[in-house]
Short mmCIF file of N, CA and C in Angstrom, two decimals:
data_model
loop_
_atom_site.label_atom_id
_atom_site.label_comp_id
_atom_site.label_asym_id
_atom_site.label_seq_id
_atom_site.Cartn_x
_atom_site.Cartn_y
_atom_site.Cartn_z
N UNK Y 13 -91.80 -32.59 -87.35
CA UNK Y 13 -91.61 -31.16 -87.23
C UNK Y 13 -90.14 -30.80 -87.47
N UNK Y 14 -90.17 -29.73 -88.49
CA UNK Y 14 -88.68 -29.44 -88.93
C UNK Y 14 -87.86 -28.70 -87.73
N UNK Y 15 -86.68 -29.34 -87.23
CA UNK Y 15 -86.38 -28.24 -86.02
C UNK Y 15 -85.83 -26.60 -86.89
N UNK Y 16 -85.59 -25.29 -85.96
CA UNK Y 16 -85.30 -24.19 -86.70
C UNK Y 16 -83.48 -24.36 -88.24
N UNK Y 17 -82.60 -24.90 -87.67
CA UNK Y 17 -81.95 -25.26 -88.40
C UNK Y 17 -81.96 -25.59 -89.70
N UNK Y 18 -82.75 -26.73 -89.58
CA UNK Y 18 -83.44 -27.38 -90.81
C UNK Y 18 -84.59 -26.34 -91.81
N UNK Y 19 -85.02 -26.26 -91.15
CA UNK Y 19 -86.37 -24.77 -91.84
C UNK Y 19 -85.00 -23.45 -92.58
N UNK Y 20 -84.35 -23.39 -91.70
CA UNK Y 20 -83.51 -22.07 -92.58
C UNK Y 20 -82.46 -22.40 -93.77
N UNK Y 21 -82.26 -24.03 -93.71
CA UNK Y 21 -81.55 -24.57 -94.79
C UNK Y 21 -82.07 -24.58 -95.74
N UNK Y 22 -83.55 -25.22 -95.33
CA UNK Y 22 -84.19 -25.62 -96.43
C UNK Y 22 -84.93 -23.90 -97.10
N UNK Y 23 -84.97 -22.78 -96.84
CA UNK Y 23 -84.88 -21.52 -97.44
C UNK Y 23 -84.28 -21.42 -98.14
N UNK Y 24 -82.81 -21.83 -97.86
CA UNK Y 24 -81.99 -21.70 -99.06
C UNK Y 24 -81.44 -23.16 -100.35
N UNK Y 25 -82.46 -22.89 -101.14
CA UNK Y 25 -82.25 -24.08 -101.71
C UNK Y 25 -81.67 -24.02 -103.43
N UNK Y 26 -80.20 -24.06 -102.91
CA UNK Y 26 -79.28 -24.05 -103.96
C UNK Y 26 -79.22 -22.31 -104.08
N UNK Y 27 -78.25 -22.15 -104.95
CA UNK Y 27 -77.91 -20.59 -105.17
C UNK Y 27 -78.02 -19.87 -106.32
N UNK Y 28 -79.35 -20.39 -106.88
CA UNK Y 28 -79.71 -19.67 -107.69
C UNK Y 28 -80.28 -17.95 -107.46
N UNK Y 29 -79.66 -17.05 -108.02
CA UNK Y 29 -80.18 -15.90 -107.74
C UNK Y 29 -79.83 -15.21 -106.77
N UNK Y 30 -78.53 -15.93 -106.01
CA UNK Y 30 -77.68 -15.85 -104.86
C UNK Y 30 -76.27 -15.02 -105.44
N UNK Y 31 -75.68 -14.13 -104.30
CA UNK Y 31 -74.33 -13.75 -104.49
C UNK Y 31 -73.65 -15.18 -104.67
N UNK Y 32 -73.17 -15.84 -105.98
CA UNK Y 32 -72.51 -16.76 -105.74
C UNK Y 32 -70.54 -16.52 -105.23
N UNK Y 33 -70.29 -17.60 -104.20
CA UNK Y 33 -68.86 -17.16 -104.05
C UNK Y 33 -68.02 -18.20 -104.84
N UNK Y 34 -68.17 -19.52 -104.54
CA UNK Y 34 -67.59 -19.90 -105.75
C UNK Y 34 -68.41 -21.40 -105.85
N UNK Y 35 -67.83 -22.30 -105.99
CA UNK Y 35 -68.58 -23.30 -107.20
C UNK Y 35 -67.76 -24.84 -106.02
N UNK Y 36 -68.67 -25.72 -105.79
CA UNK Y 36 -68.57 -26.78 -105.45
C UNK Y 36 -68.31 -28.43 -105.63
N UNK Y 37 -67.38 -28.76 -105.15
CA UNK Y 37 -67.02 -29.68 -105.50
C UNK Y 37 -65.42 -30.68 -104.94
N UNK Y 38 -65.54 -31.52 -104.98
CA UNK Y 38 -64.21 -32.63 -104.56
C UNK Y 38 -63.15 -33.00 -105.84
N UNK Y 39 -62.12 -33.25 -106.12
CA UNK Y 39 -61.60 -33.80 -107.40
C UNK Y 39 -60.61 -34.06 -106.87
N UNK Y 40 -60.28 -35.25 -107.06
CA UNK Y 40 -58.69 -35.90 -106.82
C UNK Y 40 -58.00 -36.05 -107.99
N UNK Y 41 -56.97 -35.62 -107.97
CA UNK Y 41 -55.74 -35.33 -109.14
C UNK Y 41 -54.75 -35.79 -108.71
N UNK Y 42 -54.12 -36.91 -109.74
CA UNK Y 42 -52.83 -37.04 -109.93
C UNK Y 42 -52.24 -36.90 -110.14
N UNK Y 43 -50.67 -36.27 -109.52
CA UNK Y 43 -50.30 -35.33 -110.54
C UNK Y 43 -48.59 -35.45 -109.82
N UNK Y 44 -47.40 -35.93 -110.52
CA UNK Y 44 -46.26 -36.52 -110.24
C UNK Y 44 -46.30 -37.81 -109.58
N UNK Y 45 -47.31 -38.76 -109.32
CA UNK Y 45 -47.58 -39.31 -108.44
C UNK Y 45 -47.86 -39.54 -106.91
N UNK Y 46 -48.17 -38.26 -107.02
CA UNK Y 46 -48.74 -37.92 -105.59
C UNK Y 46 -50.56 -37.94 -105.58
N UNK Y 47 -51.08 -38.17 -104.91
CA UNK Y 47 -52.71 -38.02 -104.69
C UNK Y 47 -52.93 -36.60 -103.94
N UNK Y 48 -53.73 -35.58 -105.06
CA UNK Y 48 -53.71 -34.43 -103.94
C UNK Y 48 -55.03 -34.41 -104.24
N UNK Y 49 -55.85 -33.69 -103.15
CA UNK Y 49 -57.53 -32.98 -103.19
C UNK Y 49 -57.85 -31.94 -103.45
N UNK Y 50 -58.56 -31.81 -104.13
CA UNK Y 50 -58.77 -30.11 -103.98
C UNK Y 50 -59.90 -30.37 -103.93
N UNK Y 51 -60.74 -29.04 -102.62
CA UNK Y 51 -62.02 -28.94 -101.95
C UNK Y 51 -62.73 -27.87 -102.34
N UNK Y 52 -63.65 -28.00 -103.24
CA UNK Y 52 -64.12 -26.23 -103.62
C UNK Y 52 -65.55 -26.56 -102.63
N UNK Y 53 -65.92 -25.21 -102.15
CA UNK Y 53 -66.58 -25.67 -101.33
C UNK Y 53 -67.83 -23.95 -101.70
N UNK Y 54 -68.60 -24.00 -101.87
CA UNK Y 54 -69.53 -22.79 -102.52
C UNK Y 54 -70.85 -22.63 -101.01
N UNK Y 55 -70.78 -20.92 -101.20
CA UNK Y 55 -71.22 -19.70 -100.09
C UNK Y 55 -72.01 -18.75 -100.86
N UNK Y 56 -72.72 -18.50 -100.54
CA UNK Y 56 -73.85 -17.46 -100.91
C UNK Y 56 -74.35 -16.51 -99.54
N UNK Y 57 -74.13 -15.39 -99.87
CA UNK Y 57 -74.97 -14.58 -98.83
C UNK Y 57 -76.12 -14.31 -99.09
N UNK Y 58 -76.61 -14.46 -97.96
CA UNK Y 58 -78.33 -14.61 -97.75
C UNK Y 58 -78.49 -12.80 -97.53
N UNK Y 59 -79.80 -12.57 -97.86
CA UNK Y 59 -79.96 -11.57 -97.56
C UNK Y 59 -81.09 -11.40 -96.37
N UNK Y 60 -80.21 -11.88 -95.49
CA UNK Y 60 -80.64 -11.71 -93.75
C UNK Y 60 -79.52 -11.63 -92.60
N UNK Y 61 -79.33 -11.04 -92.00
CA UNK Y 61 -78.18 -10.54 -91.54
C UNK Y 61 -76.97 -11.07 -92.18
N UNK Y 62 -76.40 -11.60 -91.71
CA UNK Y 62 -74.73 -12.00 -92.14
C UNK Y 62 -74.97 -13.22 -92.74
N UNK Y 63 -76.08 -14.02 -92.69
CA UNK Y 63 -76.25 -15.18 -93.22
C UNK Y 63 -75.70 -16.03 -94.36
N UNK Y 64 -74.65 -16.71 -93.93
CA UNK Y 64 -74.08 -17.22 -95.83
C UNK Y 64 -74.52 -18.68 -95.56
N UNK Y 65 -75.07 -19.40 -96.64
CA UNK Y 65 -75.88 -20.25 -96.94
C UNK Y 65 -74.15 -21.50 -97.55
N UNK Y 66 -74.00 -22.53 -97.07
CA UNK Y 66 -72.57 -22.86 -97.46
C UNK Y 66 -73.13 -24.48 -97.75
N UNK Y 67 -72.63 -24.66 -99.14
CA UNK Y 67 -72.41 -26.53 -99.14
C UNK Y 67 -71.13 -26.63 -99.48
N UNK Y 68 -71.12 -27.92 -98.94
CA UNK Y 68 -69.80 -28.83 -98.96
C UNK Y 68 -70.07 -30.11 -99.31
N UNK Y 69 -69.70 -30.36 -100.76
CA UNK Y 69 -70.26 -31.76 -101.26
C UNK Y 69 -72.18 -31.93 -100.72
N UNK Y 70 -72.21 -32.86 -99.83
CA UNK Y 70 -73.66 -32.91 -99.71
C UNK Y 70 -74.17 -32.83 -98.54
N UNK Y 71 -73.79 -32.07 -98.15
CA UNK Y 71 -73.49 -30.78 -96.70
C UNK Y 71 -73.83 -29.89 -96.71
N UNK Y 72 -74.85 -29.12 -96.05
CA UNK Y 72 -75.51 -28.07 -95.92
C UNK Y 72 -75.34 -27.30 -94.78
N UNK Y 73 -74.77 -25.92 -94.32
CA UNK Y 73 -75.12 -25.45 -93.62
C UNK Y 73 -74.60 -24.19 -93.56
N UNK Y 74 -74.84 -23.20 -92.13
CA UNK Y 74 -75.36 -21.70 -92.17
C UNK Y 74 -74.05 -21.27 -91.59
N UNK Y 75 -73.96 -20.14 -91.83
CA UNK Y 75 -72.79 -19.32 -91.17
C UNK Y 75 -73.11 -17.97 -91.18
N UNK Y 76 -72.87 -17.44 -89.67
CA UNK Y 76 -74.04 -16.43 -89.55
C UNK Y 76 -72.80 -15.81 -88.60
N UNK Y 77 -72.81 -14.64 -88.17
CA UNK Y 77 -72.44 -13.80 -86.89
C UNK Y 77 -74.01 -13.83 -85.70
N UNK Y 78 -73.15 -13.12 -84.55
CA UNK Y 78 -74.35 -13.28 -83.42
C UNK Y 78 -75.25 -12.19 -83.76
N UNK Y 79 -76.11 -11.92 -82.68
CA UNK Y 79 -76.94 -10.74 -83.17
C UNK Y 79 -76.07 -9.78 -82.45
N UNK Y 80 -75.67 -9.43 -81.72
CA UNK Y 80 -75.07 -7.90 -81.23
C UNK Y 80 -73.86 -7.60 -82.06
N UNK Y 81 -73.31 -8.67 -83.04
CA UNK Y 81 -72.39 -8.05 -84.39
C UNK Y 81 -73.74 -7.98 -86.05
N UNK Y 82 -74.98 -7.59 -85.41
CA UNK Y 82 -75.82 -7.56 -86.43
C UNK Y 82 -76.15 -8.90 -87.12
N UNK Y 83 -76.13 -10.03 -86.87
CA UNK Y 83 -76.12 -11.29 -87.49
C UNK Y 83 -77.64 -11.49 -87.20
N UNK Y 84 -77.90 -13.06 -86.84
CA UNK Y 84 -78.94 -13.22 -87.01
C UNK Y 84 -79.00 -15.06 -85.89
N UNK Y 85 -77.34 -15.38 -85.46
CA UNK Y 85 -77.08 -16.21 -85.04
C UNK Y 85 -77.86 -17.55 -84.95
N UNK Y 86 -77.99 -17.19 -86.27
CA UNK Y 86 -78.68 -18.83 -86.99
C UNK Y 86 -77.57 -19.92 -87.09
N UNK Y 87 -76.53 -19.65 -86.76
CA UNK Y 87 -75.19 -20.74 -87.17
C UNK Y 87 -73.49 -19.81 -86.69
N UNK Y 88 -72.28 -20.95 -86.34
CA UNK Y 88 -71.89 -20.81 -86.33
C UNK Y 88 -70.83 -19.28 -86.52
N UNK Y 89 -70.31 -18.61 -86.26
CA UNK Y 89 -69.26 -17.39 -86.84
C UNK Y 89 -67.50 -18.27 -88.21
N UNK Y 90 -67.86 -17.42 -88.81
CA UNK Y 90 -66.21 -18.17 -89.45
C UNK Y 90 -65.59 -18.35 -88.35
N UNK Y 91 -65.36 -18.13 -87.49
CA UNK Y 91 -63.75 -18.43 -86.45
C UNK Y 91 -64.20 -19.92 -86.02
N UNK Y 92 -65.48 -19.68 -85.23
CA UNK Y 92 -65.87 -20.88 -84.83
C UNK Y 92 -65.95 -21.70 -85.90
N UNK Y 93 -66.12 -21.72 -87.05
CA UNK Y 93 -66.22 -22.94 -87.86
C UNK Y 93 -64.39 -23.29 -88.20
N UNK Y 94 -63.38 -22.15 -88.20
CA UNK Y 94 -62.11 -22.71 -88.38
C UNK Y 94 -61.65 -23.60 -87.38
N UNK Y 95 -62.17 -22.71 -85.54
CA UNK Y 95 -61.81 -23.72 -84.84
C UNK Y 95 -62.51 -25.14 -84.27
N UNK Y 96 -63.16 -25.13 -85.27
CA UNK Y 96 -64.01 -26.73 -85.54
C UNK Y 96 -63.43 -27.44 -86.53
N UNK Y 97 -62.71 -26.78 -87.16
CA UNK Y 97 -62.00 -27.51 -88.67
C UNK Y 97 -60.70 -27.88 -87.87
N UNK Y 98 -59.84 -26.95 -86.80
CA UNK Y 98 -59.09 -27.34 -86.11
C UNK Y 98 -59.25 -28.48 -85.82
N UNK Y 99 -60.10 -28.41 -85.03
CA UNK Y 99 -60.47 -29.83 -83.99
C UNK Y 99 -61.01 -30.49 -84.64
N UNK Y 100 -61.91 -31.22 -85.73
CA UNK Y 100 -61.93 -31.97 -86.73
C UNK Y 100 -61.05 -32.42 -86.79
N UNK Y 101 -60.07 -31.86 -87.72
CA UNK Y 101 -58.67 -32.42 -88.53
C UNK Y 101 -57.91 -33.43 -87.60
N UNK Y 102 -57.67 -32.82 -85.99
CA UNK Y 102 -56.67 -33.31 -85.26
C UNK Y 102 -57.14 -34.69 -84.43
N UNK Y 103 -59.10 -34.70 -84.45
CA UNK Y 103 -59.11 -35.85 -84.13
C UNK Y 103 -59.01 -37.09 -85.26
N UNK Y 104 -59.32 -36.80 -86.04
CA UNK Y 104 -59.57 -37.50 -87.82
C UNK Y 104 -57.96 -38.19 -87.74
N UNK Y 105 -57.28 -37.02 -87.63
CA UNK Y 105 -55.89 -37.27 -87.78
C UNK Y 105 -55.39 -37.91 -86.71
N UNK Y 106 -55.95 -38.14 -85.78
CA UNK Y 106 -55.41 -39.01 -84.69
C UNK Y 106 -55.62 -40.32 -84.67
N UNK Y 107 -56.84 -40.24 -85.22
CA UNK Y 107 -57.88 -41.51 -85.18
C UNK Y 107 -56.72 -42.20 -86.29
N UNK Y 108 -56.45 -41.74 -87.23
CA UNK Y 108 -55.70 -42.43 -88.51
C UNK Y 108 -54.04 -42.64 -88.15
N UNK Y 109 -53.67 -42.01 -87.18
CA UNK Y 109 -52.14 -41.97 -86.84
C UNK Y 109 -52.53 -43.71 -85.47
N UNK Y 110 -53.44 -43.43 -84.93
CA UNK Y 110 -53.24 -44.78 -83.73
C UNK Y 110 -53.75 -45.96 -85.25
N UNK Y 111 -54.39 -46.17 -85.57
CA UNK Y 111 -54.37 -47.26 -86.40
C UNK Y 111 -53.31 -47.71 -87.32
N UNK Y 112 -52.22 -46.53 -87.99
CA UNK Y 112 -51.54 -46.97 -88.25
C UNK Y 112 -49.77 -47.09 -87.63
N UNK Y 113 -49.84 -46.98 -86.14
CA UNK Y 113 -48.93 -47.31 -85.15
C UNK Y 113 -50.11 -48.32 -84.27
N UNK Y 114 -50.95 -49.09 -84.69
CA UNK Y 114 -51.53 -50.00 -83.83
C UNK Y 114 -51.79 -50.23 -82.71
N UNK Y 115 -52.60 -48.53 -82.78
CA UNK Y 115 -52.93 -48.25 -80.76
C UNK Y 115 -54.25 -48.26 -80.44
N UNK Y 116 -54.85 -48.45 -80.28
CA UNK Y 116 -55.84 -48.64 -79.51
C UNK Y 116 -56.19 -47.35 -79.15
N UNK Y 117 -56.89 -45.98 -79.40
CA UNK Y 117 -57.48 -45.02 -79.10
C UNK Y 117 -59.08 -44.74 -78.45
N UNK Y 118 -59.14 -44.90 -77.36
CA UNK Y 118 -60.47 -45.24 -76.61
C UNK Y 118 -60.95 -43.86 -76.45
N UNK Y 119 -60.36 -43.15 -76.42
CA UNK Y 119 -61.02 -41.19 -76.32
C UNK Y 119 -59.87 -39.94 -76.92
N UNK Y 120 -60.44 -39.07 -78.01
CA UNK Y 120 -59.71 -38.22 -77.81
C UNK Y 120 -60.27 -36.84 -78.24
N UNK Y 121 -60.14 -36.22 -77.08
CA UNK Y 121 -61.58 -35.07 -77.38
C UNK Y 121 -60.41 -33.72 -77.22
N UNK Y 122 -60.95 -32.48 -78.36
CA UNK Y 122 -60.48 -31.56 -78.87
C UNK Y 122 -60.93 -30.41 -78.53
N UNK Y 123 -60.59 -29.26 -77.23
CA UNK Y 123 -60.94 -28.19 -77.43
C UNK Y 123 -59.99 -27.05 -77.55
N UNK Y 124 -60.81 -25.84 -78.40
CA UNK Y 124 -59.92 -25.17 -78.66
C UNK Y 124 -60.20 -23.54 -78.50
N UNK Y 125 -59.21 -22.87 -78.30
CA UNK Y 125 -59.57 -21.21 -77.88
C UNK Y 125 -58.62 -20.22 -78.32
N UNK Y 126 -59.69 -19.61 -79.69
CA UNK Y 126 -59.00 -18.92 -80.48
C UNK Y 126 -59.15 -17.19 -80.00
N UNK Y 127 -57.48 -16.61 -80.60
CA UNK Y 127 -57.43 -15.22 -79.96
C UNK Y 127 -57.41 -14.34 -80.88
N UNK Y 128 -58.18 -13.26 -80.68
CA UNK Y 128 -59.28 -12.74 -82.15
C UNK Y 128 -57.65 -11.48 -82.03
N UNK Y 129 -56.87 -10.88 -83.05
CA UNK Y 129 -55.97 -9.21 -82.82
C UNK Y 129 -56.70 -9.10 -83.55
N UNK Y 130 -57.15 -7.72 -82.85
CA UNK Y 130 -57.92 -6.52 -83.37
C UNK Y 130 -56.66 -5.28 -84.22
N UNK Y 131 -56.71 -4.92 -86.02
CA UNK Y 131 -55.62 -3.52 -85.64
C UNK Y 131 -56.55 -2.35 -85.92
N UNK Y 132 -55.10 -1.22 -86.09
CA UNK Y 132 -56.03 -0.20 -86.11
C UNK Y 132 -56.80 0.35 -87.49
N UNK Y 133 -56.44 -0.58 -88.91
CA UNK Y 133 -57.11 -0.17 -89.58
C UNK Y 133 -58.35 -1.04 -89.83
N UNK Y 134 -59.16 -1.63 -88.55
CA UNK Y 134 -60.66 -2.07 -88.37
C UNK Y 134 -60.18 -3.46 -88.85
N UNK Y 135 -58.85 -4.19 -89.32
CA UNK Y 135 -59.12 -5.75 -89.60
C UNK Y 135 -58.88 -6.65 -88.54
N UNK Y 136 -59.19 -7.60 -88.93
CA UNK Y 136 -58.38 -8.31 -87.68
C UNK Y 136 -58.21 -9.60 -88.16
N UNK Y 137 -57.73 -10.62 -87.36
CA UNK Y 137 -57.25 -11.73 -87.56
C UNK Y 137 -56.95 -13.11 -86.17
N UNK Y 138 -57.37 -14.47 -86.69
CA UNK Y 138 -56.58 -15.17 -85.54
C UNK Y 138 -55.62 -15.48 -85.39
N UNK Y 139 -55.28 -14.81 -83.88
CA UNK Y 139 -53.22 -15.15 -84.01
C UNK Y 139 -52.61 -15.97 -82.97
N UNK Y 140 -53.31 -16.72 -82.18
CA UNK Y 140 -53.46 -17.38 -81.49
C UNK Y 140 -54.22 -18.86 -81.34
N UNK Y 141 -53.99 -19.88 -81.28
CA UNK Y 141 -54.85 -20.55 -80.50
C UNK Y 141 -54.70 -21.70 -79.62
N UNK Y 142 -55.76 -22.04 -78.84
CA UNK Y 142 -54.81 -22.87 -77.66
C UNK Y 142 -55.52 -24.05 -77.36
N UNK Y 143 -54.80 -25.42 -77.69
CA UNK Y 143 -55.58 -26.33 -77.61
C UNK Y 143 -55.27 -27.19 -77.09
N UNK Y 144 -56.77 -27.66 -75.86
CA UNK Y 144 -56.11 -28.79 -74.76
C UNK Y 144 -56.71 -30.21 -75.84
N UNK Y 145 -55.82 -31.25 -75.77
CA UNK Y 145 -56.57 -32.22 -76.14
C UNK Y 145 -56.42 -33.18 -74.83
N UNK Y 146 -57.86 -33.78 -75.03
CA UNK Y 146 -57.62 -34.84 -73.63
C UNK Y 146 -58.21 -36.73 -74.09
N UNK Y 147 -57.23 -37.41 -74.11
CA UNK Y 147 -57.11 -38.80 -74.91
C UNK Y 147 -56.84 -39.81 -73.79
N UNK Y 148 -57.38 -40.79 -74.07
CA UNK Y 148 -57.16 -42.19 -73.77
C UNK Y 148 -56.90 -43.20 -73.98
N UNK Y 149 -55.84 -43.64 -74.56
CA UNK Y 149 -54.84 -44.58 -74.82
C UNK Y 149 -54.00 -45.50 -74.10
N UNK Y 150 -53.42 -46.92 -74.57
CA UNK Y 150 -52.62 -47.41 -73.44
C UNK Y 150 -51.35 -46.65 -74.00
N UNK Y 151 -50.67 -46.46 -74.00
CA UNK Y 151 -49.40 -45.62 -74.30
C UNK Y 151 -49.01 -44.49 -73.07
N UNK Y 152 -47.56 -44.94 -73.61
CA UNK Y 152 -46.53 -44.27 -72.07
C UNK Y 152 -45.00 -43.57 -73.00
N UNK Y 153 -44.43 -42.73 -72.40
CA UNK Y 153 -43.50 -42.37 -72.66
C UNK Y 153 -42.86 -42.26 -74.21
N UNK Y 154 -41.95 -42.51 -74.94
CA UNK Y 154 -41.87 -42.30 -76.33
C UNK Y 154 -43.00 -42.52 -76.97
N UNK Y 155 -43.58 -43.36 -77.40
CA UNK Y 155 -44.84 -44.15 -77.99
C UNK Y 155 -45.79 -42.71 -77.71
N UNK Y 156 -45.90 -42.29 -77.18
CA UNK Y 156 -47.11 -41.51 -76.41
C UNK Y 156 -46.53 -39.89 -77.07
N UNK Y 157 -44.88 -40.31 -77.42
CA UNK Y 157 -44.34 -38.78 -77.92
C UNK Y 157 -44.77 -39.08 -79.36
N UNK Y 158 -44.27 -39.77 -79.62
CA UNK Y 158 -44.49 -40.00 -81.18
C UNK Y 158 -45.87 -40.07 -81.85
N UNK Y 159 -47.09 -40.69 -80.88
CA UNK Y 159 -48.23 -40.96 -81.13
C UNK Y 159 -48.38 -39.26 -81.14
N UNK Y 160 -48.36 -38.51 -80.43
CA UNK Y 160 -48.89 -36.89 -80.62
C UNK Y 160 -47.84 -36.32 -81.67
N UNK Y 161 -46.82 -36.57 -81.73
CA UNK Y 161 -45.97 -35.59 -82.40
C UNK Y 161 -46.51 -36.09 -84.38
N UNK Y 162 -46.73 -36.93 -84.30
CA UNK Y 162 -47.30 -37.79 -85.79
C UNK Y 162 -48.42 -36.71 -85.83
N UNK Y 163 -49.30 -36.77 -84.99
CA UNK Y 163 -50.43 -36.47 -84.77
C UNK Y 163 -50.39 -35.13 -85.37
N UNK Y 164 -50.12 -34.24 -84.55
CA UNK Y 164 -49.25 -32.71 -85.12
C UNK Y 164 -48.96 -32.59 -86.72
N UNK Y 165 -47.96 -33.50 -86.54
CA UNK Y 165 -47.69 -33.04 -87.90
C UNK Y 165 -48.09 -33.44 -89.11
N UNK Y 166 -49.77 -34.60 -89.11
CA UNK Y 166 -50.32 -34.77 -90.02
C UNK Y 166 -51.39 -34.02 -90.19
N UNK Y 167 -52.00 -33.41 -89.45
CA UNK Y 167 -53.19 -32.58 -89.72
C UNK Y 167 -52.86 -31.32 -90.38
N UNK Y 168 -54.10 -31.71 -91.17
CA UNK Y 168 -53.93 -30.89 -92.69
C UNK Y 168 -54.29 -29.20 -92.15
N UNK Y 169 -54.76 -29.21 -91.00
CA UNK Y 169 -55.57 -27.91 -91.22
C UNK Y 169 -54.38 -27.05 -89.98
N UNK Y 170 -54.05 -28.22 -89.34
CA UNK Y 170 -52.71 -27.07 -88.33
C UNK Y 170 -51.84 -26.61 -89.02
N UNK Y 171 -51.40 -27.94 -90.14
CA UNK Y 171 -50.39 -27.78 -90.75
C UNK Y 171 -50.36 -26.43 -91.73
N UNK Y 172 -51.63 -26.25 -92.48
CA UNK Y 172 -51.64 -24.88 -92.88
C UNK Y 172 -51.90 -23.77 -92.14
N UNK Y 173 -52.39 -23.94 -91.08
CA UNK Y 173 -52.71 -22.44 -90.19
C UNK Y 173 -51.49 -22.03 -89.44
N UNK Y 174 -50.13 -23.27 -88.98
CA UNK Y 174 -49.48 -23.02 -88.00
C UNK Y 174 -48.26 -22.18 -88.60
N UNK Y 175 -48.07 -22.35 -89.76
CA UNK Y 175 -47.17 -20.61 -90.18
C UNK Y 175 -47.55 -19.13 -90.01
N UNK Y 176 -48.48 -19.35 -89.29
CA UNK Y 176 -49.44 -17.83 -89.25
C UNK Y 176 -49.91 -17.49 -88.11
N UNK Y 177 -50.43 -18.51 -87.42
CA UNK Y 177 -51.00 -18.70 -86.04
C UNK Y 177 -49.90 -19.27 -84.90
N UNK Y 178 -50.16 -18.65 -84.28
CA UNK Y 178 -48.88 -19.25 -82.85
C UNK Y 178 -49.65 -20.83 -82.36
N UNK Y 179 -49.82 -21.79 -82.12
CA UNK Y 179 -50.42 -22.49 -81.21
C UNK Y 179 -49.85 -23.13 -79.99
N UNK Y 180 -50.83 -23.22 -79.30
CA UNK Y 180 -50.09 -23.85 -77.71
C UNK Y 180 -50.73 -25.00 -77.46
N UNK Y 181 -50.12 -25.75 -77.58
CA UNK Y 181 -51.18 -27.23 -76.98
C UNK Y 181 -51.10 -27.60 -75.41
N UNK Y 182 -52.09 -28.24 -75.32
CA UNK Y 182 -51.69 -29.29 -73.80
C UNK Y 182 -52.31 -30.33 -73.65
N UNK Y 183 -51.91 -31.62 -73.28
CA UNK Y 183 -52.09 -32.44 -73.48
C UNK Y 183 -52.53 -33.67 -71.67
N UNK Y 184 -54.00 -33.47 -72.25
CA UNK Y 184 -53.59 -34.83 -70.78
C UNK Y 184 -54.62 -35.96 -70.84
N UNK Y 185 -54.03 -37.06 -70.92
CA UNK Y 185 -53.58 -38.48 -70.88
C UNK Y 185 -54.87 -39.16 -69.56
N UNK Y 186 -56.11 -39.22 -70.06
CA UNK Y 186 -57.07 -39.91 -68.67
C UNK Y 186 -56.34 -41.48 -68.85
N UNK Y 187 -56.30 -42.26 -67.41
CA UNK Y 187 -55.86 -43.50 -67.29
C UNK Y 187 -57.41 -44.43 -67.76
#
């Protein structure tokens, strides 16, 4: 039995005949000798509430508003999916910063709480967000600065949001 998730994916199958937004795909380019990515990642709005129908490589899924913003809360809101891309990135990026300072990372879990400004000409934006991470590591004192501060400053997705967005972290260390 298909659970509901699955049943509304499988509705949308591919975007033919769909508002297309753009076109999908991964490509790594070389280019001065650097390795860069570029992520095209293709959205279609459904025509059921807010519903946009989204793949990512071979990744399927919904992005919807709730129902009391008229949605249909079949999936996620954009904010919530940025601050999942947040927290993605920073554990990904953690996971890859202790292996290559040779630490031993036994937990490191990501939450995060984004602050919607409302202005007055009806837009708005996130300008805020605040994120506790809580990790388990043997690490103490410098090691433990450097292990987060690496951390910080390799994730791809803070690193582009944090010229725009204020963030506040906090950090605590289970024995």
């Amino acid at each position: 039995m298909e659970d509901s998730f699955t049943k509304k994916l499988s509705e949308f199958d591919g975007f033919t005949n769909k508002k297309q937004v753009s076109v999908l795909y991964l490509v790594i380019i070389y280019s001065g000798g650097k390795i860069m990515s570029k992520y095209v990642v293709s959205s279609s709005l459904r025509n059921i509430g807010y519903q946009v129908g989204t793949q990512a490589g071979v990744h399927r899924f919904l992005i919807d508003e709730p129902v009391n913003l008229r949605g249909t809360d079949a999936g996620p809101n954009p904010v919530q999916y940025l601050l999942g891309a947040v927290n993605g990135c920073l554990a990904i990026t953690a996971e890859s910063v202790a292996k290559r300072q040779k630490l031993t990372l036994d937990k490191f879990d990501v939450r995060s709480v984004g602050n919607i400004a409302r202005f007055e000409d009806g837009s708005s934006a996130v300008d805020h967000i605040k994120v506790t991470i809580t990790f388990k590591a043997d690490i103490e004192g410098q090691a433990k600065e450097d292990f987060l501060a690496e951390t910080l400053k390799k994730c791809t997705v803070h690193k582009t949001l944090a010229p725009g967005v204020k963030f506040e972290f906090d950090f605590i260390q289970e024995d």
